[in-house]
Structures are given as C-alpha cells and as structure tokens.
Amino acid sequence: MKKLISTKDAPAAIGPYSQGVTATGSLVFVSGQLPIDPKTGAFDGEDMTSLTRRCILNIEAILNEAGCTLNDVVKTTVYLKDMNDFAEMNAAYAEFFSGSLPARAAFEVAGLPKGARVEIEAVAVLPK
C-alpha cells in the first residue's frame, strides 16, 4: 500500500517527486527538504542554523500531515554543500531531536537544488 502525502505547510515539490509517501501502511518517507519557507518561496535565512531549522520544520509539517511527529522519525540523511557547516547544522538539528534519536547519515555533496547549502530527508514510523 502506498499513499502520497502533500501539505501546503511545506514547499511544493520542485520536480517529479512527492513531499512524502507512506508505504506498507507503517512508514513515511519524506523527500529531501530544502530550507525554503513555504509562505515566501525563499530560503529562510542565510546562516546554517536558520537553514537547518527550516529544513526540519518542513519535514515536521509533512509528517504532521501524515499523522506523525518528529518523535516518529527513525532515520534522517543530511546533505551539506560544505562539511565545514556540520557543527552549526548539528547544533540546530539537536534542538529538534532528543531522547530516542533517529539514525543519521551526513554527506558533503557537490551541489543541491536551487543552490541550497543544506537538504534533509527523513523516514518515520506511523504511530499505531
């Protein structure tokens, strides 16, 4: 079973993909979220702290639409334009995740859509 998740509280997909997808009725796969403010369509700040927060707020909006919260996230992947931004990203990321932390991978990449400095994707488990 597959269900597409779409919300106006996060930026619309800018390509041929869904904001999120539930699979087999128990998982939600959230596409990589750029630090775009859904109200303005622009990046939400310039510093890595603001950019990371916006990525996670976008993820949270998609999860909420699917019936989840950030507490249901089991895995994230962080893509950084520059690994020198890791410490600042990590500090902002820690504001949203505590206790039972999700697994995570972080990579430096050659480029991201729209020239973004960070993109974050997530996988969550639907609550029963």
mmCIF file of C-alpha atoms in Angstrom:
data_model
loop_
_atom_site.group_PDB
_atom_site.id
_atom_site.type_symbol
_atom_site.label_atom_id
_atom_site.label_comp_id
_atom_site.label_asym_id
_atom_site.label_seq_id
_atom_site.Cartn_x
_atom_site.Cartn_y
_atom_site.Cartn_z
ATOM 1 C CA MET A 1 0.000 0.000 0.000
ATOM 2 C CA LYS A 2 1.284 3.451 -0.941
ATOM 3 C CA LYS A 3 -0.212 6.848 -0.068
ATOM 4 C CA LEU A 4 1.135 10.214 -1.165
ATOM 5 C CA ILE A 5 1.478 12.942 1.470
ATOM 6 C CA SER A 6 1.077 16.567 0.414
ATOM 7 C CA THR A 7 0.727 19.731 2.510
ATOM 8 C CA LYS A 8 0.740 23.451 1.807
ATOM 9 C CA ASP A 9 2.634 23.926 5.098
ATOM 10 C CA ALA A 10 5.872 22.833 3.387
ATOM 11 C CA PRO A 11 7.241 23.882 0.000
ATOM 12 C CA ALA A 12 5.700 22.168 -3.027
ATOM 13 C CA ALA A 13 7.835 19.601 -4.828
ATOM 14 C CA ILE A 14 10.073 21.272 -7.418
ATOM 15 C CA GLY A 15 10.415 18.156 -9.521
ATOM 16 C CA PRO A 16 8.848 14.769 -10.235
ATOM 17 C CA TYR A 17 8.603 13.567 -6.629
ATOM 18 C CA SER A 18 6.205 13.669 -3.681
ATOM 19 C CA GLN A 19 6.711 15.590 -0.442
ATOM 20 C CA GLY A 20 6.194 12.326 1.380
ATOM 21 C CA VAL A 21 4.961 8.781 0.906
ATOM 22 C CA THR A 22 3.659 6.170 3.316
ATOM 23 C CA ALA A 23 4.478 2.583 2.404
ATOM 24 C CA THR A 24 3.005 -0.698 3.634
ATOM 25 C CA GLY A 25 0.874 1.375 5.975
ATOM 26 C CA SER A 26 3.637 1.858 8.541
ATOM 27 C CA LEU A 27 6.407 4.048 7.101
ATOM 28 C CA VAL A 28 6.542 7.639 5.912
ATOM 29 C CA PHE A 29 9.345 8.603 3.537
ATOM 30 C CA VAL A 30 9.859 12.374 3.461
ATOM 31 C CA SER A 31 11.649 13.692 0.405
ATOM 32 C CA GLY A 32 14.684 15.879 0.925
ATOM 33 C CA GLN A 33 13.576 19.250 2.208
ATOM 34 C CA LEU A 34 15.378 22.441 1.282
ATOM 35 C CA PRO A 35 15.354 25.401 3.683
ATOM 36 C CA ILE A 36 12.531 27.081 1.758
ATOM 37 C CA ASP A 37 9.846 28.984 3.641
ATOM 38 C CA PRO A 38 6.552 27.746 2.145
ATOM 39 C CA LYS A 39 4.962 31.187 2.618
ATOM 40 C CA THR A 40 7.631 33.152 0.721
ATOM 41 C CA GLY A 41 9.206 30.517 -1.531
ATOM 42 C CA ALA A 42 12.628 31.844 -0.498
ATOM 43 C CA PHE A 43 15.382 30.434 1.665
ATOM 44 C CA ASP A 44 14.634 31.086 5.331
ATOM 45 C CA GLY A 45 17.764 32.992 6.344
ATOM 46 C CA GLU A 46 21.402 32.718 5.370
ATOM 47 C CA ASP A 47 23.110 31.143 8.400
ATOM 48 C CA MET A 48 23.254 27.362 8.733
ATOM 49 C CA THR A 49 21.247 27.428 11.974
ATOM 50 C CA SER A 50 18.246 29.095 10.306
ATOM 51 C CA LEU A 51 18.570 26.943 7.189
ATOM 52 C CA THR A 52 18.693 23.696 9.183
ATOM 53 C CA ARG A 53 15.741 24.721 11.325
ATOM 54 C CA ARG A 54 13.655 25.446 8.216
ATOM 55 C CA CYS A 55 14.503 22.054 6.668
ATOM 56 C CA ILE A 56 13.324 20.314 9.832
ATOM 57 C CA LEU A 57 10.204 22.480 10.171
ATOM 58 C CA ASN A 58 9.303 21.496 6.599
ATOM 59 C CA ILE A 59 9.842 17.832 7.469
ATOM 60 C CA GLU A 60 7.697 18.265 10.572
ATOM 61 C CA ALA A 61 4.845 19.787 8.501
ATOM 62 C CA ILE A 62 4.869 16.833 6.116
ATOM 63 C CA LEU A 63 4.985 14.340 8.991
ATOM 64 C CA ASN A 64 2.080 16.101 10.711
ATOM 65 C CA GLU A 65 0.030 15.802 7.526
ATOM 66 C CA ALA A 66 0.786 12.048 7.555
ATOM 67 C CA GLY A 67 -0.210 11.716 11.221
ATOM 68 C CA CYS A 68 3.324 11.633 12.665
ATOM 69 C CA THR A 69 5.649 13.853 14.660
ATOM 70 C CA LEU A 70 9.404 14.257 14.743
ATOM 71 C CA ASN A 71 9.400 11.706 17.586
ATOM 72 C CA ASP A 72 8.398 9.085 14.999
ATOM 73 C CA VAL A 73 11.479 9.692 12.812
ATOM 74 C CA VAL A 74 13.755 6.645 12.632
ATOM 75 C CA LYS A 75 16.298 7.831 10.022
ATOM 76 C CA THR A 76 17.484 11.088 8.504
ATOM 77 C CA THR A 77 20.008 11.945 5.840
ATOM 78 C CA VAL A 78 21.641 15.368 5.765
ATOM 79 C CA TYR A 79 23.236 16.711 2.601
ATOM 80 C CA LEU A 80 25.642 19.631 3.068
ATOM 81 C CA LYS A 81 27.226 21.809 0.411
ATOM 82 C CA ASP A 82 30.220 22.259 2.748
ATOM 83 C CA MET A 83 31.121 19.846 5.561
ATOM 84 C CA ASN A 84 32.565 22.840 7.450
ATOM 85 C CA ASP A 85 28.905 23.673 8.212
ATOM 86 C CA PHE A 86 28.462 20.363 10.062
ATOM 87 C CA ALA A 87 28.885 21.692 13.626
ATOM 88 C CA GLU A 88 26.383 24.512 13.163
ATOM 89 C CA MET A 89 23.911 22.183 11.417
ATOM 90 C CA ASN A 90 24.346 19.593 14.161
ATOM 91 C CA ALA A 91 23.600 22.124 16.918
ATOM 92 C CA ALA A 92 20.388 23.262 15.191
ATOM 93 C CA TYR A 93 19.410 19.653 14.430
ATOM 94 C CA ALA A 94 19.803 18.779 18.136
ATOM 95 C CA GLU A 95 17.116 21.368 19.002
ATOM 96 C CA PHE A 96 14.531 19.103 17.344
ATOM 97 C CA PHE A 97 15.675 15.588 18.246
ATOM 98 C CA SER A 98 16.313 14.244 21.745
ATOM 99 C CA GLY A 99 15.741 11.081 23.736
ATOM 100 C CA SER A 100 15.287 8.202 21.303
ATOM 101 C CA LEU A 101 17.371 9.669 18.482
ATOM 102 C CA PRO A 102 16.942 8.629 14.848
ATOM 103 C CA ALA A 103 19.783 7.069 12.899
ATOM 104 C CA ARG A 104 21.502 9.643 10.691
ATOM 105 C CA ALA A 105 23.994 9.997 7.891
ATOM 106 C CA ALA A 106 25.527 13.278 6.711
ATOM 107 C CA PHE A 107 27.312 13.867 3.424
ATOM 108 C CA GLU A 108 29.075 16.702 1.665
ATOM 109 C CA VAL A 109 27.741 16.990 -1.876
ATOM 110 C CA ALA A 110 28.890 18.894 -4.949
ATOM 111 C CA GLY A 111 25.610 20.775 -5.254
ATOM 112 C CA LEU A 112 21.999 20.953 -4.127
ATOM 113 C CA PRO A 113 18.848 22.205 -5.875
ATOM 114 C CA LYS A 114 18.437 25.986 -6.060
ATOM 115 C CA GLY A 115 21.997 26.423 -4.735
ATOM 116 C CA ALA A 116 20.939 25.406 -1.216
ATOM 117 C CA ARG A 117 23.563 24.803 1.467
ATOM 118 C CA VAL A 118 21.610 22.002 3.195
ATOM 119 C CA GLU A 119 18.898 19.456 2.431
ATOM 120 C CA ILE A 120 17.465 16.905 4.878
ATOM 121 C CA GLU A 121 15.300 13.828 4.220
ATOM 122 C CA ALA A 122 13.606 11.588 6.781
ATOM 123 C CA VAL A 123 11.913 8.243 7.324
ATOM 124 C CA ALA A 124 9.313 7.905 10.106
ATOM 125 C CA VAL A 125 7.099 5.169 11.509
ATOM 126 C CA LEU A 126 3.363 5.835 11.602
ATOM 127 C CA PRO A 127 2.010 5.539 15.142
ATOM 128 C CA LYS A 128 -0.453 2.694 15.706
#
